[in-house]
mmCIF file of C-alpha atoms and ligand atoms in Angstrom:
data_model
loop_
_atom_site.group_PDB
_atom_site.id
_atom_site.type_symbol
_atom_site.label_atom_id
_atom_site.label_comp_id
_atom_site.label_asym_id
_atom_site.label_seq_id
_atom_site.Cartn_x
_atom_site.Cartn_y
_atom_site.Cartn_z
ATOM 1 C CA UNK A 984 9.776 21.802 -18.851
ATOM 2 C CA UNK A 985 11.991 19.070 -20.327
ATOM 3 C CA UNK A 986 15.147 21.332 -21.153
ATOM 4 C CA UNK A 987 18.070 22.266 -18.793
ATOM 5 C CA UNK A 988 19.363 25.827 -18.999
ATOM 6 C CA UNK A 989 22.259 24.613 -21.272
ATOM 7 C CA UNK A 990 19.793 22.860 -23.645
ATOM 8 C CA UNK A 991 17.413 26.071 -23.662
ATOM 9 C CA UNK A 992 20.608 28.226 -24.316
ATOM 10 C CA UNK A 993 21.609 26.196 -27.320
ATOM 11 C CA UNK A 994 17.976 26.350 -28.532
ATOM 12 C CA UNK A 995 18.010 30.239 -28.333
ATOM 13 C CA UNK A 996 21.555 30.321 -30.197
ATOM 14 C CA UNK A 997 20.102 28.393 -32.910
ATOM 15 C CA UNK A 998 17.337 30.967 -33.119
ATOM 16 C CA UNK A 999 20.032 33.730 -33.474
ATOM 17 C CA UNK A 1000 19.372 34.906 -30.029
ATOM 18 C CA UNK A 1001 21.233 35.522 -27.097
ATOM 19 C CA UNK A 1002 22.037 32.660 -24.691
ATOM 20 C CA UNK A 1003 21.000 34.420 -21.412
ATOM 21 C CA UNK A 1004 17.392 34.245 -22.859
ATOM 22 C CA UNK A 1005 17.629 30.666 -21.148
ATOM 23 C CA UNK A 1006 17.969 31.939 -17.651
ATOM 24 C CA UNK A 1007 15.006 34.403 -18.287
ATOM 25 C CA UNK A 1008 12.825 31.323 -19.195
ATOM 26 C CA UNK A 1009 13.927 29.219 -16.414
ATOM 27 C CA UNK A 1010 13.099 31.998 -13.952
ATOM 28 C CA UNK A 1011 9.637 32.385 -15.544
ATOM 29 C CA UNK A 1012 8.638 28.908 -15.577
ATOM 30 C CA UNK A 1013 10.548 27.504 -12.622
ATOM 31 C CA UNK A 1014 10.901 30.367 -10.162
ATOM 32 C CA UNK A 1015 7.531 32.346 -10.881
ATOM 33 C CA UNK A 1016 5.569 29.314 -12.105
ATOM 34 C CA UNK A 1017 4.391 30.974 -15.384
ATOM 35 C CA UNK A 1018 3.659 28.612 -18.154
ATOM 36 C CA UNK A 1019 2.008 31.070 -20.527
ATOM 37 C CA UNK A 1020 4.736 32.249 -22.784
ATOM 38 C CA UNK A 1021 2.863 35.480 -23.944
ATOM 39 C CA UNK A 1022 3.161 36.702 -20.150
ATOM 40 C CA UNK A 1023 6.864 36.526 -20.172
ATOM 41 C CA UNK A 1024 7.222 40.286 -20.343
ATOM 42 C CA UNK A 1025 10.986 40.795 -20.409
ATOM 43 C CA UNK A 1026 11.159 39.136 -23.908
ATOM 44 C CA UNK A 1027 10.429 41.194 -26.877
ATOM 45 C CA UNK A 1028 6.827 40.820 -28.243
ATOM 46 C CA UNK A 1029 8.389 39.427 -31.536
ATOM 47 C CA UNK A 1030 10.420 36.775 -29.641
ATOM 48 C CA UNK A 1031 7.153 35.955 -27.512
ATOM 49 C CA UNK A 1032 5.116 35.688 -30.861
ATOM 50 C CA UNK A 1033 7.611 33.194 -32.199
ATOM 51 C CA UNK A 1034 8.072 31.125 -29.151
ATOM 52 C CA UNK A 1035 4.229 30.674 -28.955
ATOM 53 C CA UNK A 1036 4.129 29.312 -32.297
ATOM 54 C CA UNK A 1037 7.147 26.904 -31.724
ATOM 55 C CA UNK A 1038 7.194 25.982 -28.155
ATOM 56 C CA UNK A 1039 4.929 24.924 -25.210
ATOM 57 C CA UNK A 1040 5.169 24.822 -21.533
ATOM 58 C CA UNK A 1041 3.832 21.479 -20.871
ATOM 59 C CA UNK A 1042 2.593 20.791 -17.253
ATOM 60 C CA UNK A 1043 1.932 17.095 -16.341
ATOM 61 C CA UNK A 1044 -1.865 16.347 -15.991
ATOM 62 C CA UNK A 1045 -3.188 15.885 -12.447
ATOM 63 C CA UNK A 1046 -6.014 13.650 -12.550
ATOM 64 C CA UNK A 1047 -6.790 13.171 -8.734
ATOM 65 C CA UNK A 1048 -5.844 14.807 -5.495
ATOM 66 C CA UNK A 1049 -6.366 13.664 -2.129
ATOM 67 C CA UNK A 1050 -5.776 15.271 1.239
ATOM 68 C CA UNK A 1051 -5.031 13.373 4.436
ATOM 69 C CA UNK A 1052 -6.199 14.028 7.867
ATOM 70 C CA UNK A 1053 -2.800 14.929 8.919
ATOM 71 C CA UNK A 1054 -2.208 17.503 6.216
ATOM 72 C CA UNK A 1055 -0.439 15.155 3.971
ATOM 73 C CA UNK A 1056 -1.397 15.693 0.178
ATOM 74 C CA UNK A 1057 -1.090 13.125 -2.733
ATOM 75 C CA UNK A 1058 -1.366 13.788 -6.188
ATOM 76 C CA UNK A 1059 -2.001 11.208 -9.047
ATOM 77 C CA UNK A 1060 -0.530 12.256 -12.364
ATOM 78 C CA UNK A 1061 -1.199 10.796 -15.842
ATOM 79 C CA UNK A 1062 1.979 10.360 -18.056
ATOM 80 C CA UNK A 1063 0.147 8.912 -20.934
ATOM 81 C CA UNK A 1064 -0.934 5.479 -22.190
ATOM 82 C CA UNK A 1065 -2.807 4.733 -19.131
ATOM 83 C CA UNK A 1066 0.421 5.178 -16.714
ATOM 84 C CA UNK A 1067 -0.237 6.882 -13.618
ATOM 85 C CA UNK A 1068 2.272 8.211 -10.931
ATOM 86 C CA UNK A 1069 1.855 9.520 -7.493
ATOM 87 C CA UNK A 1070 3.710 12.228 -5.690
ATOM 88 C CA UNK A 1071 3.265 13.132 -1.838
ATOM 89 C CA UNK A 1072 3.484 16.443 -0.042
ATOM 90 C CA UNK A 1073 4.348 16.200 3.744
ATOM 91 C CA UNK A 1074 4.087 19.519 5.754
ATOM 92 C CA UNK A 1075 5.918 19.374 9.026
ATOM 93 C CA UNK A 1076 6.034 22.783 10.813
ATOM 94 C CA UNK A 1077 8.089 25.074 8.860
ATOM 95 C CA UNK A 1078 9.195 22.508 6.465
ATOM 96 C CA UNK A 1079 7.368 20.846 3.418
ATOM 97 C CA UNK A 1080 8.828 17.752 1.942
ATOM 98 C CA UNK A 1081 7.807 16.833 -1.667
ATOM 99 C CA UNK A 1082 8.341 13.090 -2.128
ATOM 100 C CA UNK A 1083 8.701 12.705 -5.970
ATOM 101 C CA UNK A 1084 8.650 9.934 -8.380
ATOM 102 C CA UNK A 1085 11.249 8.874 -11.058
ATOM 103 C CA UNK A 1086 9.814 5.849 -12.716
ATOM 104 C CA UNK A 1087 6.518 4.315 -13.551
ATOM 105 C CA UNK A 1088 6.808 1.376 -11.317
ATOM 106 C CA UNK A 1089 10.091 -0.036 -10.270
ATOM 107 C CA UNK A 1090 12.276 -3.035 -11.643
ATOM 108 C CA UNK A 1091 13.891 -3.682 -8.351
ATOM 109 C CA UNK A 1092 11.078 -5.642 -6.928
ATOM 110 C CA UNK A 1093 11.837 -5.262 -3.122
ATOM 111 C CA UNK A 1094 9.724 -7.826 -1.193
ATOM 112 C CA UNK A 1095 8.167 -5.398 1.066
ATOM 113 C CA UNK A 1096 7.261 -2.568 -1.611
ATOM 114 C CA UNK A 1097 3.828 -1.977 -3.284
ATOM 115 C CA UNK A 1098 5.379 -0.160 -6.064
ATOM 116 C CA UNK A 1099 7.797 -3.031 -6.820
ATOM 117 C CA UNK A 1100 4.967 -5.405 -6.787
ATOM 118 C CA UNK A 1101 3.338 -3.290 -9.582
ATOM 119 C CA UNK A 1102 6.110 -4.288 -12.084
ATOM 120 C CA UNK A 1103 7.843 -1.733 -14.301
ATOM 121 C CA UNK A 1104 6.613 0.279 -17.233
ATOM 122 C CA UNK A 1105 9.149 3.145 -18.069
ATOM 123 C CA UNK A 1106 11.446 5.876 -17.006
ATOM 124 C CA UNK A 1107 10.117 9.294 -16.406
ATOM 125 C CA UNK A 1108 11.371 12.086 -18.635
ATOM 126 C CA UNK A 1109 12.938 15.418 -17.153
ATOM 127 C CA UNK A 1110 9.784 17.198 -17.675
ATOM 128 C CA UNK A 1111 7.623 14.463 -15.702
ATOM 129 C CA UNK A 1112 10.021 14.600 -12.932
ATOM 130 C CA UNK A 1113 10.526 18.289 -12.486
ATOM 131 C CA UNK A 1114 6.980 19.004 -13.479
ATOM 132 C CA UNK A 1115 5.923 17.244 -10.110
ATOM 133 C CA UNK A 1116 7.731 20.080 -8.141
ATOM 134 C CA UNK A 1117 6.212 22.558 -10.490
ATOM 135 C CA UNK A 1118 2.716 21.280 -9.595
ATOM 136 C CA UNK A 1119 3.147 21.158 -6.085
ATOM 137 C CA UNK A 1120 4.865 24.642 -5.670
ATOM 138 C CA UNK A 1121 2.223 26.461 -7.706
ATOM 139 C CA UNK A 1122 -0.660 24.540 -5.670
ATOM 140 C CA UNK A 1123 0.091 27.241 -3.012
ATOM 141 C CA UNK A 1124 -1.401 30.656 -3.360
ATOM 142 C CA UNK A 1125 1.223 33.037 -4.970
ATOM 143 C CA UNK A 1126 -0.924 35.955 -5.388
ATOM 144 C CA UNK A 1127 0.639 38.056 -2.713
ATOM 145 C CA UNK A 1128 4.251 36.851 -3.481
ATOM 146 C CA UNK A 1129 5.308 35.262 -6.671
ATOM 147 C CA UNK A 1130 8.848 34.438 -5.443
ATOM 148 C CA UNK A 1131 7.661 32.738 -2.393
ATOM 149 C CA UNK A 1132 8.923 29.246 -2.000
ATOM 150 C CA UNK A 1133 6.646 26.920 -0.215
ATOM 151 C CA UNK A 1134 8.373 23.640 -0.768
ATOM 152 C CA UNK A 1135 11.565 23.354 1.396
ATOM 153 C CA UNK A 1136 12.880 19.848 0.748
ATOM 154 C CA UNK A 1137 12.655 17.462 -1.991
ATOM 155 C CA UNK A 1138 13.182 13.582 -1.481
ATOM 156 C CA UNK A 1139 13.377 11.259 -4.566
ATOM 157 C CA UNK A 1140 11.681 8.657 -2.603
ATOM 158 C CA UNK A 1141 8.401 8.264 -4.615
ATOM 159 C CA UNK A 1142 7.874 5.354 -7.023
ATOM 160 C CA UNK A 1143 10.876 4.029 -8.774
ATOM 161 C CA UNK A 1144 14.589 3.611 -8.308
ATOM 162 C CA UNK A 1145 15.931 7.143 -9.366
ATOM 163 C CA UNK A 1146 19.475 5.799 -10.118
ATOM 164 C CA UNK A 1147 17.873 3.493 -12.950
ATOM 165 C CA UNK A 1148 16.858 6.659 -14.533
ATOM 166 C CA UNK A 1149 20.088 8.470 -14.127
ATOM 167 C CA UNK A 1150 20.360 11.369 -16.667
ATOM 168 C CA UNK A 1151 16.738 12.849 -16.267
ATOM 169 C CA UNK A 1152 17.071 12.481 -12.413
ATOM 170 C CA UNK A 1153 20.389 14.205 -12.441
ATOM 171 C CA UNK A 1154 19.097 17.236 -14.677
ATOM 172 C CA UNK A 1155 15.886 17.520 -12.502
ATOM 173 C CA UNK A 1156 17.867 17.771 -9.254
ATOM 174 C CA UNK A 1157 20.117 20.307 -11.012
ATOM 175 C CA UNK A 1158 16.886 22.489 -11.690
ATOM 176 C CA UNK A 1159 16.080 21.955 -8.098
ATOM 177 C CA UNK A 1160 19.329 23.360 -6.979
ATOM 178 C CA UNK A 1161 19.625 26.298 -9.593
ATOM 179 C CA UNK A 1162 18.888 29.745 -7.823
ATOM 180 C CA UNK A 1163 17.212 30.828 -11.035
ATOM 181 C CA UNK A 1164 14.826 27.947 -10.486
ATOM 182 C CA UNK A 1165 13.852 26.326 -7.295
ATOM 183 C CA UNK A 1166 16.817 27.129 -5.352
ATOM 184 C CA UNK A 1167 16.967 24.514 -2.847
ATOM 185 C CA UNK A 1168 19.894 23.687 -0.945
ATOM 186 C CA UNK A 1169 21.855 20.632 -1.861
ATOM 187 C CA UNK A 1170 21.416 19.207 1.741
ATOM 188 C CA UNK A 1171 17.643 19.557 1.336
ATOM 189 C CA UNK A 1172 17.382 17.493 -1.885
ATOM 190 C CA UNK A 1173 17.788 13.735 -1.113
ATOM 191 C CA UNK A 1174 18.295 10.771 -3.537
ATOM 192 C CA UNK A 1175 17.324 7.463 -2.100
ATOM 193 C CA UNK A 1176 18.581 4.322 -3.593
ATOM 194 C CA UNK A 1177 18.274 0.581 -3.076
ATOM 195 C CA UNK A 1178 22.076 0.576 -3.813
ATOM 196 C CA UNK A 1179 23.231 0.712 -7.302
ATOM 197 C CA UNK A 1180 27.105 0.880 -6.938
ATOM 198 C CA UNK A 1181 28.261 2.022 -10.331
ATOM 199 C CA UNK A 1182 25.705 4.738 -10.503
ATOM 200 C CA UNK A 1183 26.438 6.000 -6.909
ATOM 201 C CA UNK A 1184 29.998 6.498 -8.070
ATOM 202 C CA UNK A 1185 28.939 8.229 -11.320
ATOM 203 C CA UNK A 1186 26.798 10.496 -9.152
ATOM 204 C CA UNK A 1187 29.597 11.844 -7.535
ATOM 205 C CA UNK A 1188 30.977 13.328 -10.744
ATOM 206 C CA UNK A 1189 27.643 15.216 -11.281
ATOM 207 C CA UNK A 1190 26.100 16.081 -8.135
ATOM 208 C CA UNK A 1191 26.504 16.420 -4.373
ATOM 209 C CA UNK A 1192 22.834 16.276 -3.020
ATOM 210 C CA UNK A 1193 22.284 14.096 0.162
ATOM 211 C CA UNK A 1194 22.172 10.522 -0.330
ATOM 212 C CA UNK A 1195 20.001 7.949 1.596
ATOM 213 C CA UNK A 1196 20.669 4.220 1.211
ATOM 214 C CA UNK A 1197 17.792 1.877 1.638
ATOM 215 C CA UNK A 1198 19.846 -0.922 3.776
ATOM 216 C CA UNK A 1199 16.903 -2.780 5.491
ATOM 217 C CA UNK A 1200 19.417 -5.779 6.447
ATOM 218 C CA UNK A 1201 22.820 -5.936 7.997
ATOM 219 C CA UNK A 1202 24.122 -9.147 6.081
ATOM 220 C CA UNK A 1203 24.040 -10.185 2.399
ATOM 221 C CA UNK A 1204 21.772 -13.420 3.034
ATOM 222 C CA UNK A 1205 18.938 -11.472 4.361
ATOM 223 C CA UNK A 1206 19.410 -8.448 2.103
ATOM 224 C CA UNK A 1207 19.359 -10.674 -0.895
ATOM 225 C CA UNK A 1208 15.932 -11.618 0.129
ATOM 226 C CA UNK A 1209 14.502 -8.068 0.786
ATOM 227 C CA UNK A 1210 16.365 -6.100 -1.771
ATOM 228 C CA UNK A 1211 17.272 -8.396 -4.794
ATOM 229 C CA UNK A 1212 19.582 -5.963 -6.438
ATOM 230 C CA UNK A 1213 21.955 -6.815 -3.393
ATOM 231 C CA UNK A 1214 22.920 -10.163 -5.092
ATOM 232 C CA UNK A 1215 24.563 -7.936 -7.897
ATOM 233 C CA UNK A 1216 25.925 -5.242 -5.472
ATOM 234 C CA UNK A 1217 26.583 -6.776 -1.998
ATOM 235 C CA UNK A 1218 26.598 -4.687 1.105
ATOM 236 C CA UNK A 1219 30.557 -4.365 1.377
ATOM 237 C CA UNK A 1220 30.632 -3.001 -2.194
ATOM 238 C CA UNK A 1221 27.728 -0.669 -1.528
ATOM 239 C CA UNK A 1222 29.287 0.875 1.459
ATOM 240 C CA UNK A 1223 32.579 1.396 -0.368
ATOM 241 C CA UNK A 1224 30.525 3.403 -2.956
ATOM 242 C CA UNK A 1225 28.744 5.404 -0.478
ATOM 243 C CA UNK A 1226 32.211 6.323 1.115
ATOM 244 C CA UNK A 1227 33.535 7.400 -2.333
ATOM 245 C CA UNK A 1228 30.406 9.639 -2.731
ATOM 246 C CA UNK A 1229 30.718 11.052 0.756
ATOM 247 C CA UNK A 1230 34.494 11.904 0.325
ATOM 248 C CA UNK A 1231 33.800 13.516 -2.807
ATOM 249 C CA UNK A 1232 31.151 15.971 -1.173
ATOM 250 C CA UNK A 1233 33.842 17.830 0.337
ATOM 251 C CA UNK A 1234 32.014 18.770 3.525
ATOM 252 C CA UNK A 1235 31.185 16.796 6.671
ATOM 253 C CA UNK A 1236 28.461 14.840 5.133
ATOM 254 C CA UNK A 1237 26.424 12.295 6.994
ATOM 255 C CA UNK A 1238 24.792 9.281 5.198
ATOM 256 C CA UNK A 1239 21.351 8.214 6.139
ATOM 257 C CA UNK A 1240 20.818 4.505 6.194
ATOM 258 C CA UNK A 1241 16.934 3.463 5.925
ATOM 259 C CA UNK A 1242 16.005 0.292 7.641
ATOM 260 C CA UNK A 1243 12.326 -0.874 7.121
ATOM 261 C CA UNK A 1244 11.278 -2.856 10.294
ATOM 262 C CA UNK A 1245 9.324 -6.082 9.569
ATOM 263 C CA UNK A 1246 7.801 -8.024 12.148
ATOM 264 C CA UNK A 1247 9.990 -11.157 12.864
ATOM 265 C CA UNK A 1248 11.828 -10.673 9.582
ATOM 266 C CA UNK A 1249 14.382 -8.199 10.328
ATOM 267 C CA UNK A 1250 13.604 -6.565 13.631
ATOM 268 C CA UNK A 1251 15.423 -8.883 16.177
ATOM 269 C CA UNK A 1252 18.078 -7.550 18.486
ATOM 270 C CA UNK A 1253 20.604 -9.838 17.046
ATOM 271 C CA UNK A 1254 20.273 -8.025 13.744
ATOM 272 C CA UNK A 1255 20.303 -4.653 15.624
ATOM 273 C CA UNK A 1256 23.780 -5.819 16.900
ATOM 274 C CA UNK A 1257 24.962 -6.775 13.543
ATOM 275 C CA UNK A 1258 23.773 -3.332 12.057
ATOM 276 C CA UNK A 1259 25.709 -1.664 14.704
ATOM 277 C CA UNK A 1260 28.833 -3.562 14.012
ATOM 278 C CA UNK A 1261 28.469 -3.054 10.251
ATOM 279 C CA UNK A 1262 28.093 0.757 10.391
ATOM 280 C CA UNK A 1263 30.932 1.280 13.050
ATOM 281 C CA UNK A 1264 32.980 4.144 11.960
ATOM 282 C CA UNK A 1265 30.567 5.150 9.346
ATOM 283 C CA UNK A 1266 29.409 8.961 9.537
ATOM 284 C CA UNK A 1267 25.719 8.188 9.498
ATOM 285 C CA UNK A 1268 22.201 8.362 10.750
ATOM 286 C CA UNK A 1269 19.731 5.324 10.878
ATOM 287 C CA UNK A 1270 15.975 6.009 9.705
ATOM 288 C CA UNK A 1271 13.840 3.127 11.140
ATOM 289 C CA UNK A 1272 10.728 2.926 8.779
ATOM 290 C CA UNK A 1273 8.034 0.766 10.560
ATOM 291 C CA UNK A 1274 6.688 -1.445 7.594
ATOM 292 C CA UNK A 1275 3.590 -0.068 6.006
ATOM 293 C CA UNK A 1276 1.219 -2.853 5.198
ATOM 294 C CA UNK A 1277 -0.724 -3.177 1.738
ATOM 295 C CA UNK A 1278 -3.096 -5.809 0.587
ATOM 296 C CA UNK A 1279 -0.745 -8.000 -1.685
ATOM 297 C CA UNK A 1280 1.891 -8.451 1.140
ATOM 298 C CA UNK A 1281 1.790 -10.930 4.229
ATOM 299 C CA UNK A 1282 4.452 -8.932 6.044
ATOM 300 C CA UNK A 1283 3.428 -7.178 9.283
ATOM 301 C CA UNK A 1284 4.416 -4.067 11.071
ATOM 302 C CA UNK A 1285 6.175 -4.716 14.383
ATOM 303 C CA UNK A 1286 4.555 -3.671 17.767
ATOM 304 C CA UNK A 1287 5.620 -0.122 19.005
ATOM 305 C CA UNK A 1288 7.578 -2.071 21.626
ATOM 306 C CA UNK A 1289 9.952 -3.963 19.152
ATOM 307 C CA UNK A 1290 10.445 -0.892 17.193
ATOM 308 C CA UNK A 1291 11.516 1.092 20.272
ATOM 309 C CA UNK A 1292 13.713 -1.895 21.462
ATOM 310 C CA UNK A 1293 15.464 -1.948 18.113
ATOM 311 C CA UNK A 1294 15.913 1.851 18.272
ATOM 312 C CA UNK A 1295 17.109 1.945 21.920
ATOM 313 C CA UNK A 1296 19.858 -0.712 21.066
ATOM 314 C CA UNK A 1297 21.179 1.157 18.311
ATOM 315 C CA UNK A 1298 21.102 4.323 20.343
ATOM 316 C CA UNK A 1299 23.095 2.652 23.294
ATOM 317 C CA UNK A 1300 25.912 2.065 20.674
ATOM 318 C CA UNK A 1301 26.050 5.645 20.082
ATOM 319 C CA UNK A 1302 23.958 5.999 16.818
ATOM 320 C CA UNK A 1303 21.420 8.796 15.911
ATOM 321 C CA UNK A 1304 18.379 6.931 15.232
ATOM 322 C CA UNK A 1305 15.161 8.272 14.158
ATOM 323 C CA UNK A 1306 11.947 6.365 13.617
ATOM 324 C CA UNK A 1307 9.953 7.791 10.677
ATOM 325 C CA UNK A 1308 6.334 8.764 11.497
ATOM 326 C CA UNK A 1309 3.742 7.394 9.247
ATOM 327 C CA UNK A 1310 2.171 10.024 7.278
ATOM 328 C CA UNK A 1311 -0.867 9.900 4.936
ATOM 329 C CA UNK A 1312 -1.670 6.269 5.347
ATOM 330 C CA UNK A 1313 -5.555 7.114 5.173
ATOM 331 C CA UNK A 1314 -5.042 8.227 1.648
ATOM 332 C CA UNK A 1315 -2.603 5.282 0.735
ATOM 333 C CA UNK A 1316 0.226 7.845 0.644
ATOM 334 C CA UNK A 1317 2.664 6.330 3.115
ATOM 335 C CA UNK A 1318 6.085 4.935 2.263
ATOM 336 C CA UNK A 1319 5.844 2.000 -0.153
ATOM 337 C CA UNK A 1320 2.169 2.558 -0.526
ATOM 338 C CA UNK A 1321 2.670 4.378 -3.818
ATOM 339 C CA UNK A 1322 1.171 2.419 -6.744
ATOM 340 C CA UNK A 1323 -0.318 4.653 -9.403
ATOM 341 C CA UNK A 1324 -0.969 2.499 -12.417
ATOM 342 C CA UNK A 1325 1.543 0.680 -14.112
ATOM 343 C CA UNK A 1326 1.505 -0.975 -17.672
ATOM 344 C CA UNK A 1327 3.651 -3.637 -16.408
ATOM 345 C CA UNK A 1328 6.108 -4.428 -19.134
ATOM 346 C CA UNK A 1329 8.101 -7.002 -17.060
ATOM 347 C CA UNK A 1330 4.836 -9.039 -16.500
ATOM 348 C CA UNK A 1331 5.643 -9.449 -12.952
ATOM 349 C CA UNK A 1332 2.238 -9.238 -11.668
ATOM 350 C CA UNK A 1333 1.108 -12.000 -13.953
ATOM 351 C CA UNK A 1334 4.039 -14.143 -12.896
ATOM 352 C CA UNK A 1335 3.426 -13.561 -9.206
ATOM 353 C CA UNK A 1336 -0.137 -14.687 -9.729
ATOM 354 C CA UNK A 1337 1.066 -17.803 -11.480
ATOM 355 C CA UNK A 1338 3.374 -18.398 -8.514
ATOM 356 C CA UNK A 1339 0.453 -18.203 -6.118
ATOM 357 C CA UNK A 1340 -1.629 -20.388 -8.239
ATOM 358 C CA UNK A 1341 0.996 -22.952 -8.190
ATOM 359 C CA UNK A 1342 1.239 -22.782 -4.644
ATOM 360 C CA UNK A 1343 -2.534 -23.062 -4.012
ATOM 361 C CA UNK A 1344 -2.660 -26.178 -6.214
ATOM 362 C CA UNK A 1345 0.159 -27.718 -4.428
ATOM 363 C CA UNK A 1346 -1.641 -27.403 -1.292
HETATM 364 N N1 SAH B 977 13.748 3.119 -4.926
HETATM 365 C C1 SAH B 977 14.202 4.042 -3.917
HETATM 366 C C2 SAH B 977 13.449 5.223 -3.573
HETATM 367 C C3 SAH B 977 11.959 4.918 -3.466
HETATM 368 S S1 SAH B 977 11.390 3.945 -2.174
HETATM 369 C C4 SAH B 977 14.667 3.240 -2.633
HETATM 370 O O1 SAH B 977 14.353 2.081 -2.575
HETATM 371 O O2 SAH B 977 15.494 3.811 -1.859
HETATM 372 C C5 SAH B 977 11.583 4.861 -0.732
HETATM 373 C C6 SAH B 977 11.507 4.420 0.602
HETATM 374 O O3 SAH B 977 10.302 3.719 0.917
HETATM 375 C C7 SAH B 977 12.681 3.273 0.764
HETATM 376 O O4 SAH B 977 13.367 3.467 1.913
HETATM 377 C C8 SAH B 977 11.885 1.870 0.774
HETATM 378 O O5 SAH B 977 12.549 1.073 1.514
HETATM 379 C C9 SAH B 977 10.653 2.494 1.679
HETATM 380 N N2 SAH B 977 9.450 1.510 1.613
HETATM 381 C C10 SAH B 977 8.954 0.817 0.482
HETATM 382 N N3 SAH B 977 8.078 -0.039 0.763
HETATM 383 C C11 SAH B 977 7.663 0.170 2.194
HETATM 384 C C12 SAH B 977 6.692 -0.359 2.955
HETATM 385 N N4 SAH B 977 5.767 -1.056 2.579
HETATM 386 N N5 SAH B 977 6.696 0.393 4.219
HETATM 387 C C13 SAH B 977 7.561 1.249 4.553
HETATM 388 N N6 SAH B 977 8.529 1.674 3.777
HETATM 389 C C14 SAH B 977 8.584 1.253 2.785
HETATM 390 FE FE1 SF4 B 978 11.920 0.015 -6.101
HETATM 391 FE FE2 SF4 B 978 12.700 1.411 -3.947
HETATM 392 FE FE3 SF4 B 978 10.323 -0.102 -4.073
HETATM 393 FE FE4 SF4 B 978 12.796 -1.279 -3.847
HETATM 394 S S1 SF4 B 978 11.672 0.089 -2.303
HETATM 395 S S2 SF4 B 978 10.891 -1.880 -5.297
HETATM 396 S S3 SF4 B 978 13.868 0.024 -5.237
HETATM 397 S S4 SF4 B 978 10.585 1.700 -5.348
#
């Protein structure tokens, strides 16, 4: 699971085998979902016996699965040492979108995000990232057609900041697009980022998947508060890097800007106007995400009227604006609710608790 086609090719060359064996293995594992090497019948018996001794196809361990009333499904996966990650499958008519995690926890610590509040443990490896797609794809019945693809879209929007885990994420997205593996179109694989400027520029050298930017505020003062990494990479720099990425894509690419709406924090008409001015001339869509509450947060979701008002203002300025419907909140699978279990190496939870204690004392 943890090897790209190139790396598998090198492995076979080192065995004195032909490089194209790598493509055969990729097809068995990722296209047909076969993890038992002895069943890979286009390899000679001798080679299969050798591979069985030397290798294994290790699939991540699912420890819990929950189905929402609305068809959304959440898996909890153990990645060792008590760390748990979550992934979510969202069926929508003919589409099925898988929301994939890239890290155990997240170091960015956005003020509105449950994953961020959990602190950070570690990056996921390639096998742990692509293994999520493997598990979800093979949870469907394939007895009639082993080649049938059930998952049409992948969004790197689960736990973690994907661009903080650059190499494994880029390699995993490579397998997602590879026609011998999952064969997804580059427009249907989306990387969502809080806005790491150097990594966005670097990504353009390796990939041309769809990019989504978690903007959430139209000015630096407010964004510094909501998305702390903005202090390092302010909005102007961020937009420049996104333009650079889009220009390199060589097609008429539209960037999606995500804007979480938090009651009385960033949902005023004044800010909608600022946002409209900021993104003028930028080929983009705006996706509004009404805040999903969780217990450690005192933020509130705005009323539907306030959400509509924000949307209609932007639409009146000519923007395409969608409102993300909340899916799977009955099983805590909605945006920002993925927490897994994080051995917090940053000790953020502890520090936050101390802060609260000091506040209580001072009251
Ligand atoms: N780290 C990346 C990808 C994971 S977060 C990023 O920030 O883009 C995926 C999306 O969920 C982001 O747009 C994020 O802003 C949103 N999100 C986080 N917490 C949320 C909450 N409590 N309610 C609604 N959306 C939330
Ligand atoms: Fe990390 Fe994204 Fe959550 Fe921010 S919103 S803390 S970047 S996972």
